[in-house]
mmCIF file with all atom_site columns, C-alpha atoms in Angstrom:
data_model
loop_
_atom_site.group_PDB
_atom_site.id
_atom_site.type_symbol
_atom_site.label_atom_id
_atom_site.label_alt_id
_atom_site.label_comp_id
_atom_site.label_asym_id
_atom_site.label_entity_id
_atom_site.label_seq_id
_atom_site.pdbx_PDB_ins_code
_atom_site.Cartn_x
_atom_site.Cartn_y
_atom_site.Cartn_z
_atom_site.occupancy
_atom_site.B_iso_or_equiv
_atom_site.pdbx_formal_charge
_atom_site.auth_seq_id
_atom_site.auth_comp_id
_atom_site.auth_asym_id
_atom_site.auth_atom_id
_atom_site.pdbx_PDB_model_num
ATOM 1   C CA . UNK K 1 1   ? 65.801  59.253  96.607  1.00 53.00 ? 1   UNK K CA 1
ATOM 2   C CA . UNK K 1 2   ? 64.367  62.716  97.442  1.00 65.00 ? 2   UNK K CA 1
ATOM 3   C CA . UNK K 1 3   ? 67.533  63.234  99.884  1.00 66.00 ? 3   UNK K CA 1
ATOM 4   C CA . UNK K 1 4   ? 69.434  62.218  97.410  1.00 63.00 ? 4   UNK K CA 1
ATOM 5   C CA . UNK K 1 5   ? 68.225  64.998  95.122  1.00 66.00 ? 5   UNK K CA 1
ATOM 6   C CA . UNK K 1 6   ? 67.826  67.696  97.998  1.00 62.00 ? 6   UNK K CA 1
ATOM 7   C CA . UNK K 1 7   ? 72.018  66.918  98.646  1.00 70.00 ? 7   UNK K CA 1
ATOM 8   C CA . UNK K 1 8   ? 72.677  67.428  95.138  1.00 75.00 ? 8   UNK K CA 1
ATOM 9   C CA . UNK K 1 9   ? 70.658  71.304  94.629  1.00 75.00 ? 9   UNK K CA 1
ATOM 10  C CA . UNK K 1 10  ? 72.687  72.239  98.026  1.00 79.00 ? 10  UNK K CA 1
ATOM 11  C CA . UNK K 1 11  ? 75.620  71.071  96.569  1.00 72.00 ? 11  UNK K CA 1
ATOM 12  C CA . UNK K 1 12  ? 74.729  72.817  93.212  1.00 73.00 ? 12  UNK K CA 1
ATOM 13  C CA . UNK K 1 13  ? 73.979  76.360  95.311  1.00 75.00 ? 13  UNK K CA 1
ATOM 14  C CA . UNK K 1 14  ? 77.202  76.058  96.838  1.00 70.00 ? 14  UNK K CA 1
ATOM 15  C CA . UNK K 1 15  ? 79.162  75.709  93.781  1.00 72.00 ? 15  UNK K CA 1
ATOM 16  C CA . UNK K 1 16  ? 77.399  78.335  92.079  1.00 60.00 ? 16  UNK K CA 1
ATOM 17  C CA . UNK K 1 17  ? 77.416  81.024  94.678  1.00 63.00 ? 17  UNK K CA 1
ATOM 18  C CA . UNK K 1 18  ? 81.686  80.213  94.765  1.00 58.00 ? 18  UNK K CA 1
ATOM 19  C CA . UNK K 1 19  ? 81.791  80.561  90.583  1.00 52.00 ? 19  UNK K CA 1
ATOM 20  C CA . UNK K 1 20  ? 79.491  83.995  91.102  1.00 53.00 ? 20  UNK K CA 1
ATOM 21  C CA . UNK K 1 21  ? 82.145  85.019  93.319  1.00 50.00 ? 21  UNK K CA 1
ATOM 22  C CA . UNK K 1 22  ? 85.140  84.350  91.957  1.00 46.00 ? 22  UNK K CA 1
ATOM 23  C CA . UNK K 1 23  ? 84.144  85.172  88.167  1.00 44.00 ? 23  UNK K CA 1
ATOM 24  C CA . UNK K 1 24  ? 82.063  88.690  89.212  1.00 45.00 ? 24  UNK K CA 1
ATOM 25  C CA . UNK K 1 25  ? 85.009  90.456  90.918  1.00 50.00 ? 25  UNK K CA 1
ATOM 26  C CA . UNK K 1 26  ? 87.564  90.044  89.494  1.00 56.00 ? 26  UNK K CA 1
ATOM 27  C CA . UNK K 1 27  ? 86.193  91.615  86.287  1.00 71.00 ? 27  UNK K CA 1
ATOM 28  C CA . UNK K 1 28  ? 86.181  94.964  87.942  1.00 75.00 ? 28  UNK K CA 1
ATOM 29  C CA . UNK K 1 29  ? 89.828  94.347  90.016  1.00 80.00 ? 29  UNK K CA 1
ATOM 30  C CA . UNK K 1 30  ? 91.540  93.547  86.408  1.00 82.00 ? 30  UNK K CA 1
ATOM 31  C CA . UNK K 1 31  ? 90.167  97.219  85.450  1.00 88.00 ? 31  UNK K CA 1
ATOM 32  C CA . UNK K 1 32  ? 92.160  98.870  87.645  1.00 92.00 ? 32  UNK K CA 1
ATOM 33  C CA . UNK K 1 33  ? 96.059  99.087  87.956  1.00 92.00 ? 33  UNK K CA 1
ATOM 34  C CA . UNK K 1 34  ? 97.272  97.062  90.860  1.00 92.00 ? 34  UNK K CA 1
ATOM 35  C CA . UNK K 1 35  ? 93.670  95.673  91.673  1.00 91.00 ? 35  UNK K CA 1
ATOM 36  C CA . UNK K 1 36  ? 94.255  92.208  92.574  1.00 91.00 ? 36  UNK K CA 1
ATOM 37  C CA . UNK K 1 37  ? 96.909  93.724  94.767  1.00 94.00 ? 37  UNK K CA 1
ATOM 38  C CA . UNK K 1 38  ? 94.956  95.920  97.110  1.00 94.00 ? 38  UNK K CA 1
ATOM 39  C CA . UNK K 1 39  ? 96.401  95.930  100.678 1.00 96.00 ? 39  UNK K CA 1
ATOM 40  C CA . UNK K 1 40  ? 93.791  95.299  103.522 1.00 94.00 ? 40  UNK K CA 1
ATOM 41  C CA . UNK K 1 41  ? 94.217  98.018  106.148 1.00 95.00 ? 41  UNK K CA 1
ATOM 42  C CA . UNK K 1 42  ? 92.789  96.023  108.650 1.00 92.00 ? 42  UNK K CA 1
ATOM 43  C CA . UNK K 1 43  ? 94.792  93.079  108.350 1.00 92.00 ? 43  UNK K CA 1
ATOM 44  C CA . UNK K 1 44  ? 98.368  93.623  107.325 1.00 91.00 ? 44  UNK K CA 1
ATOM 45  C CA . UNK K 1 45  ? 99.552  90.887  104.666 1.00 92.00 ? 45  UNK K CA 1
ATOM 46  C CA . UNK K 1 46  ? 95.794  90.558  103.390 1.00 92.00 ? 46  UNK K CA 1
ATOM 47  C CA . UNK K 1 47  ? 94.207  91.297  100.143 1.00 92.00 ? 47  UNK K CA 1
ATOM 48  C CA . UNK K 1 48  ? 91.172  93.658  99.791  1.00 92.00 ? 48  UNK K CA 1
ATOM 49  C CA . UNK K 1 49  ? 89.398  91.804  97.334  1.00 90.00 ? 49  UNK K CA 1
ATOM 50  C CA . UNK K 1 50  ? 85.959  94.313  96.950  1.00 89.00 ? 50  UNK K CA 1
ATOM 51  C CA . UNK K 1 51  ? 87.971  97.142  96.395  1.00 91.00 ? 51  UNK K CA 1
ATOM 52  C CA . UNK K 1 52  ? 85.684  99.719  95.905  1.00 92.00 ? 52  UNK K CA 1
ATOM 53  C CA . UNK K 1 53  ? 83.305  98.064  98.540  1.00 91.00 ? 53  UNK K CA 1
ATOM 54  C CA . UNK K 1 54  ? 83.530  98.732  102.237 1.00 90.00 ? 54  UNK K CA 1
ATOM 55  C CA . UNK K 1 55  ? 84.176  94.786  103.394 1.00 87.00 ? 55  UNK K CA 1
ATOM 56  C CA . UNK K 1 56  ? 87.235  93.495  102.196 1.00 87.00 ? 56  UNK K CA 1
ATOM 57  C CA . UNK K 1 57  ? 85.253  90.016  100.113 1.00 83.00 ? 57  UNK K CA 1
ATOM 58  C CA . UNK K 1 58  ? 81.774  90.644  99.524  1.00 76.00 ? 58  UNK K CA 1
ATOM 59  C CA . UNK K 1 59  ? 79.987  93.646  97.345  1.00 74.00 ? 59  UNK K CA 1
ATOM 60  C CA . UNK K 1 60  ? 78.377  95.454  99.984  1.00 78.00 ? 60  UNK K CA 1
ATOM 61  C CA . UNK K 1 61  ? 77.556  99.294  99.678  1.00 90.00 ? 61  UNK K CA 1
ATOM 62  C CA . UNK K 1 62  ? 80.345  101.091 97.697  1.00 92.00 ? 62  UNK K CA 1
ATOM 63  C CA . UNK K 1 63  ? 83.142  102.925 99.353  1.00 94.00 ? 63  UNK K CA 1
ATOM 64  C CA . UNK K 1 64  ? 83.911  106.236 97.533  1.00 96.00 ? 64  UNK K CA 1
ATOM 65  C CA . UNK K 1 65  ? 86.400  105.007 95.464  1.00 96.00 ? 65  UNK K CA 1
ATOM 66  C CA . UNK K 1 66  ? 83.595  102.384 94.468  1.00 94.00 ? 66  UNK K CA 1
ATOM 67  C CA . UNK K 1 67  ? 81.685  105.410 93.644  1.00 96.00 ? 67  UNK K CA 1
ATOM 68  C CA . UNK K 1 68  ? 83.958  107.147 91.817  1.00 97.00 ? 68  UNK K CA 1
ATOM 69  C CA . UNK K 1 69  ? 85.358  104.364 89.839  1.00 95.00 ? 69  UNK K CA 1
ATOM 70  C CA . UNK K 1 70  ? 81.381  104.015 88.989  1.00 94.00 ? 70  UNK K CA 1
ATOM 71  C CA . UNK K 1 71  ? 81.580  107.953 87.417  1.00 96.00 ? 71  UNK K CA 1
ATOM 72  C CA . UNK K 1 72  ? 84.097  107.052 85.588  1.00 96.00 ? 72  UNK K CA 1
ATOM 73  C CA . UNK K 1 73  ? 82.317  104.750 83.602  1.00 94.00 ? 73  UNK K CA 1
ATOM 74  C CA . UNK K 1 74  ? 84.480  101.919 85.120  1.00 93.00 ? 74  UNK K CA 1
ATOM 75  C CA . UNK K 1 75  ? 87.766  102.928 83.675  1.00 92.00 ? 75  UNK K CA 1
ATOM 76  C CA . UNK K 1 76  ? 90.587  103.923 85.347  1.00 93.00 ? 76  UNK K CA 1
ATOM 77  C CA . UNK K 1 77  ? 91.204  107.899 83.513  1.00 93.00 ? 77  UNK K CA 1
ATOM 78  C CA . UNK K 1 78  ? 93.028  110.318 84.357  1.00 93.00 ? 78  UNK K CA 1
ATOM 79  C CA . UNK K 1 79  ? 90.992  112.557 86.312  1.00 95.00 ? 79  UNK K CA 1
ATOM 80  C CA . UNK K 1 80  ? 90.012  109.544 88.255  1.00 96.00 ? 80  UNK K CA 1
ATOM 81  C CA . UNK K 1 81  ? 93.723  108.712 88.544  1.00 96.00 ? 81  UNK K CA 1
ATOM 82  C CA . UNK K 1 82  ? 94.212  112.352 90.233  1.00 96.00 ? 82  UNK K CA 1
ATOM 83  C CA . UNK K 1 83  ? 91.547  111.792 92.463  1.00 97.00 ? 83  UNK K CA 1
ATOM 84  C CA . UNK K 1 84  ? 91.603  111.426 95.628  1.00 98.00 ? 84  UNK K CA 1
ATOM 85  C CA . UNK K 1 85  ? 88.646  109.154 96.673  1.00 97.00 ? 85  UNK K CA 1
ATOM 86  C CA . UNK K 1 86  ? 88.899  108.250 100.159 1.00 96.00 ? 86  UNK K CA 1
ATOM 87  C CA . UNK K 1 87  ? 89.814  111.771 101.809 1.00 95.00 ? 87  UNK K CA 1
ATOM 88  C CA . UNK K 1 88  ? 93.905  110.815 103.139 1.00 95.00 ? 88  UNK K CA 1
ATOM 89  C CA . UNK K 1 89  ? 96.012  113.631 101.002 1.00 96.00 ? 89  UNK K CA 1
ATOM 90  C CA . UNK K 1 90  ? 97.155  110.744 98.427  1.00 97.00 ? 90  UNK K CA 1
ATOM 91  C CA . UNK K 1 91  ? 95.575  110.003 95.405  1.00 97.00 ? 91  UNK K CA 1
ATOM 92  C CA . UNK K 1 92  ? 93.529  106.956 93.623  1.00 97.00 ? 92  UNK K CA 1
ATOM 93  C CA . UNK K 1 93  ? 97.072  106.540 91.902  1.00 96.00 ? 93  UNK K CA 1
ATOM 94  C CA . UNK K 1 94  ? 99.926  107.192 94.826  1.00 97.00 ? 94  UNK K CA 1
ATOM 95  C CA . UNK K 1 95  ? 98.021  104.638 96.858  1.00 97.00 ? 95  UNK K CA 1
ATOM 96  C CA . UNK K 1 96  ? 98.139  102.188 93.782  1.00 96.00 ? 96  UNK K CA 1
ATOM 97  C CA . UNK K 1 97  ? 101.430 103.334 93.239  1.00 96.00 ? 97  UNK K CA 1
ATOM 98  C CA . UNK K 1 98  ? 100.817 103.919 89.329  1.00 94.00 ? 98  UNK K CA 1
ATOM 99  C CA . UNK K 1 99  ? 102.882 106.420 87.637  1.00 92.00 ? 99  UNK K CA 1
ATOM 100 C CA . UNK K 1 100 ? 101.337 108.535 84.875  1.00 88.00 ? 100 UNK K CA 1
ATOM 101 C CA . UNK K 1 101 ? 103.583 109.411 81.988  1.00 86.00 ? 101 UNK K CA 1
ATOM 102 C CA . UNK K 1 102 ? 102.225 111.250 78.808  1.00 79.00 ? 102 UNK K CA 1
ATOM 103 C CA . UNK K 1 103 ? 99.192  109.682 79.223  1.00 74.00 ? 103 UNK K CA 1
ATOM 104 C CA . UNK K 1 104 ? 100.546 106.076 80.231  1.00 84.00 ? 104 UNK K CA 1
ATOM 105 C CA . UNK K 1 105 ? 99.996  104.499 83.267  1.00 88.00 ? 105 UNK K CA 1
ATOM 106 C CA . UNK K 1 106 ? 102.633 102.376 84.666  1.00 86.00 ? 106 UNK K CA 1
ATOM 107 C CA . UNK K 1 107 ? 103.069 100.505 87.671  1.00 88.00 ? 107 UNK K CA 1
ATOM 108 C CA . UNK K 1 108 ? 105.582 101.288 89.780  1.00 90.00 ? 108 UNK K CA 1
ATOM 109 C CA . UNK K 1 109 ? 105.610 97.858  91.956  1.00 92.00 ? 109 UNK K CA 1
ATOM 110 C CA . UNK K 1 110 ? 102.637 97.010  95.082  1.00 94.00 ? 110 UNK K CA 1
ATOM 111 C CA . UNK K 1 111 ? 99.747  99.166  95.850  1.00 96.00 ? 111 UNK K CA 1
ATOM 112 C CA . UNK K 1 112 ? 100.872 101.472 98.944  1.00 96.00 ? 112 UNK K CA 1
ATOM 113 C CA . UNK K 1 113 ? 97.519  101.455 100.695 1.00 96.00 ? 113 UNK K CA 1
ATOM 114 C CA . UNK K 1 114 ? 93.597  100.987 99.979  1.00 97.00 ? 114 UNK K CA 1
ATOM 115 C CA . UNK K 1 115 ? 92.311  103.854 97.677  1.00 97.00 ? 115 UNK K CA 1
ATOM 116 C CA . UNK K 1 116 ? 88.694  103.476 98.917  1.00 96.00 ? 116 UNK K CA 1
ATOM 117 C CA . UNK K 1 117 ? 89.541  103.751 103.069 1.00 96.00 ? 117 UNK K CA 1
ATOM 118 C CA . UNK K 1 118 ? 91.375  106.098 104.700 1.00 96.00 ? 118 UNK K CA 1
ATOM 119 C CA . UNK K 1 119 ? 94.450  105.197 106.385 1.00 95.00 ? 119 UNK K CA 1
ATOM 120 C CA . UNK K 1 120 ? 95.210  104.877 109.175 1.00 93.00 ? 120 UNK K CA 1
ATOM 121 C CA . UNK K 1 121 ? 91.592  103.551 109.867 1.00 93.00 ? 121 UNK K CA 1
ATOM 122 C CA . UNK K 1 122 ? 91.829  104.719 113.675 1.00 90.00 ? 122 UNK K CA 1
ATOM 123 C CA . UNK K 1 123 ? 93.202  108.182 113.169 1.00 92.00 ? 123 UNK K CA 1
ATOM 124 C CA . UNK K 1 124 ? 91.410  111.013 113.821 1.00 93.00 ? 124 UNK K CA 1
ATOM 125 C CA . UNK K 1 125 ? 91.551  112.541 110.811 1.00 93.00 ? 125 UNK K CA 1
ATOM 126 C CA . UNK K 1 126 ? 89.494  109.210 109.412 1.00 93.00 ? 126 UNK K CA 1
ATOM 127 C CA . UNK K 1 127 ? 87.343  108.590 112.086 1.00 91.00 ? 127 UNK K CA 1
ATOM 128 C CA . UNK K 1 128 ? 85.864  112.626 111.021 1.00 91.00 ? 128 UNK K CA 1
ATOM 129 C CA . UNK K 1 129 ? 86.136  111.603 107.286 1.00 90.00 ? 129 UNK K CA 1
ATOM 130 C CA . UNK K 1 130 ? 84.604  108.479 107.434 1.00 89.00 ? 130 UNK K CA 1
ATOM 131 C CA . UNK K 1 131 ? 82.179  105.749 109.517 1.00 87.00 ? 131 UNK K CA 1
ATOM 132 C CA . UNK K 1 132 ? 84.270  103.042 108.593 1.00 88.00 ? 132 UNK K CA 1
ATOM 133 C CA . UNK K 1 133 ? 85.249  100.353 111.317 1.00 87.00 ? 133 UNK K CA 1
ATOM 134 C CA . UNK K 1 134 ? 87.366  97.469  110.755 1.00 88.00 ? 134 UNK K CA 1
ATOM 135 C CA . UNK K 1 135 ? 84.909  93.997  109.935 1.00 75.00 ? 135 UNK K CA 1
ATOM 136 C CA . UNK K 1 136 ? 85.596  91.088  112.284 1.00 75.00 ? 136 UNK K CA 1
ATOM 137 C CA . UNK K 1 137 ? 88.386  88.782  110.628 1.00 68.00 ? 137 UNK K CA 1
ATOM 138 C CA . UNK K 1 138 ? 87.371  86.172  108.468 1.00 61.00 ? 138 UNK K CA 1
ATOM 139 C CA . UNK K 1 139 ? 88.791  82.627  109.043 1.00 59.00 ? 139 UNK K CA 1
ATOM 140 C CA . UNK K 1 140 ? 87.038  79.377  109.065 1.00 44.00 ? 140 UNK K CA 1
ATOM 141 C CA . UNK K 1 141 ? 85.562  79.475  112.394 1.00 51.00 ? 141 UNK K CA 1
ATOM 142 C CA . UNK K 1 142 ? 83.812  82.363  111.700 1.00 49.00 ? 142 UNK K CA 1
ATOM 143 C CA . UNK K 1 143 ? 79.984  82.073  111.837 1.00 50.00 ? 143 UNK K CA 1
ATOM 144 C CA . UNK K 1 144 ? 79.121  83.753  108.691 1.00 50.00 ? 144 UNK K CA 1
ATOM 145 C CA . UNK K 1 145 ? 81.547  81.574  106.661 1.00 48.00 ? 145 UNK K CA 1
ATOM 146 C CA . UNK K 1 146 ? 79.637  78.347  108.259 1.00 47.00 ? 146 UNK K CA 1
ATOM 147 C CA . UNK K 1 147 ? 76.438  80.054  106.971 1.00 49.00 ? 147 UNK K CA 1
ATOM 148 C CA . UNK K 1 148 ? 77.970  79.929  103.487 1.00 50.00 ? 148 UNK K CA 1
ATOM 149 C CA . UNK K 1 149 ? 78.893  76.148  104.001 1.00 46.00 ? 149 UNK K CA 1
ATOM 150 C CA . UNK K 1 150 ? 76.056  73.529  102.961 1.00 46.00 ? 150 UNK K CA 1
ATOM 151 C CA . UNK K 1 151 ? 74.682  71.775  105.606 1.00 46.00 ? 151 UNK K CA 1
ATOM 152 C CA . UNK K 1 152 ? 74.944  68.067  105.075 1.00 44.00 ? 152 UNK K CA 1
ATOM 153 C CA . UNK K 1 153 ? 73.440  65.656  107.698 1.00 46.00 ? 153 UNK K CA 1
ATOM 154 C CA . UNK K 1 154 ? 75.871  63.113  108.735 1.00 48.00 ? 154 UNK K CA 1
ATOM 155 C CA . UNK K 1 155 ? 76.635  59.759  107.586 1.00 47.00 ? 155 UNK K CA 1
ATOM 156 C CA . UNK K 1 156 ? 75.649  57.518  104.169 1.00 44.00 ? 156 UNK K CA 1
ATOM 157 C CA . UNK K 1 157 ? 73.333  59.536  101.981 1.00 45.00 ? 157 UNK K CA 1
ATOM 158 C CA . UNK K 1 158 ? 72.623  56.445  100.210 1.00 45.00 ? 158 UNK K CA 1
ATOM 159 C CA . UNK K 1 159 ? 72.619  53.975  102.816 1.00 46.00 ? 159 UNK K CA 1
#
């Protein structure tokens, strides 16, 4: 019976460390223009999820653009629509390709690059700007998505 029990918190944990993550973020991606759309510039065709975060799913330490979105009390303004966070010569709203029109933002179609890492991430101008190095990819084989996994001995639990 106490297996039984031990299964069920594991299986509890796991369930409510995937709501944390997929109710948290997304707050803070719907408060920006084009933030569920966020190209990954290590991995063409992939979202940045953690946009203003330095890995591309998980809120580690802020990027700039974290940090400036932060200033701005968490709304995307004007001056913070001028900015331009990460250091390339484009600003917060070229790279989200948002157009600003007497005081109206409008989206002009996909992001154009990440707002919060400068691109091209091997450039030299980037490598002086910033410390950032692409993270491994993440896939299903990868170690640190295992870790996430519960770990269920095998066969009947109630056998």
């Amino acid at each position: 019976m106490n297996q039984v029990r031990v299964y069920r918190f594991e299986l509890f944990i796991f369930i409510l460390s995937l709501w944390i993550v997929s109710e948290c973020f997304p707050n803070f991606k719907s408060r920006l223009p084009n933030g569920d759309k966020i190209p990954n510039p290590c991995v063409p065709g992939q979202i940045w999820h953690a946009i203003g975060h330095w890995h591309p799913v998980r809120g580690t330490e802020r990027n700039q653009f974290g940090l400036d979105f932060k200033k701005a009390g968490l709304i995307y303004t004007v001056a913070f629509h001028y900015q331009d966070s990460d250091g390339d010569g484009k600003t917060n709203g070229e790279e989200l390709n948002v157009n600003l029109t007497s005081n109206q933002f409008f989206m002009m179609g996909n992001p154009k690059s990440h707002p919060g890492i400068c691109e091209p991430v091997a450039s030299e101008k980037c490598r002086k700007l910033q410390q950032f190095r692409c993270p491994p990819p993440i896939n299903q084989n990868n170690n640190m998505m295992r870790s996430l996994m519960p770990n269920f001995p095998q066969g009947n639990p109630f056998g």
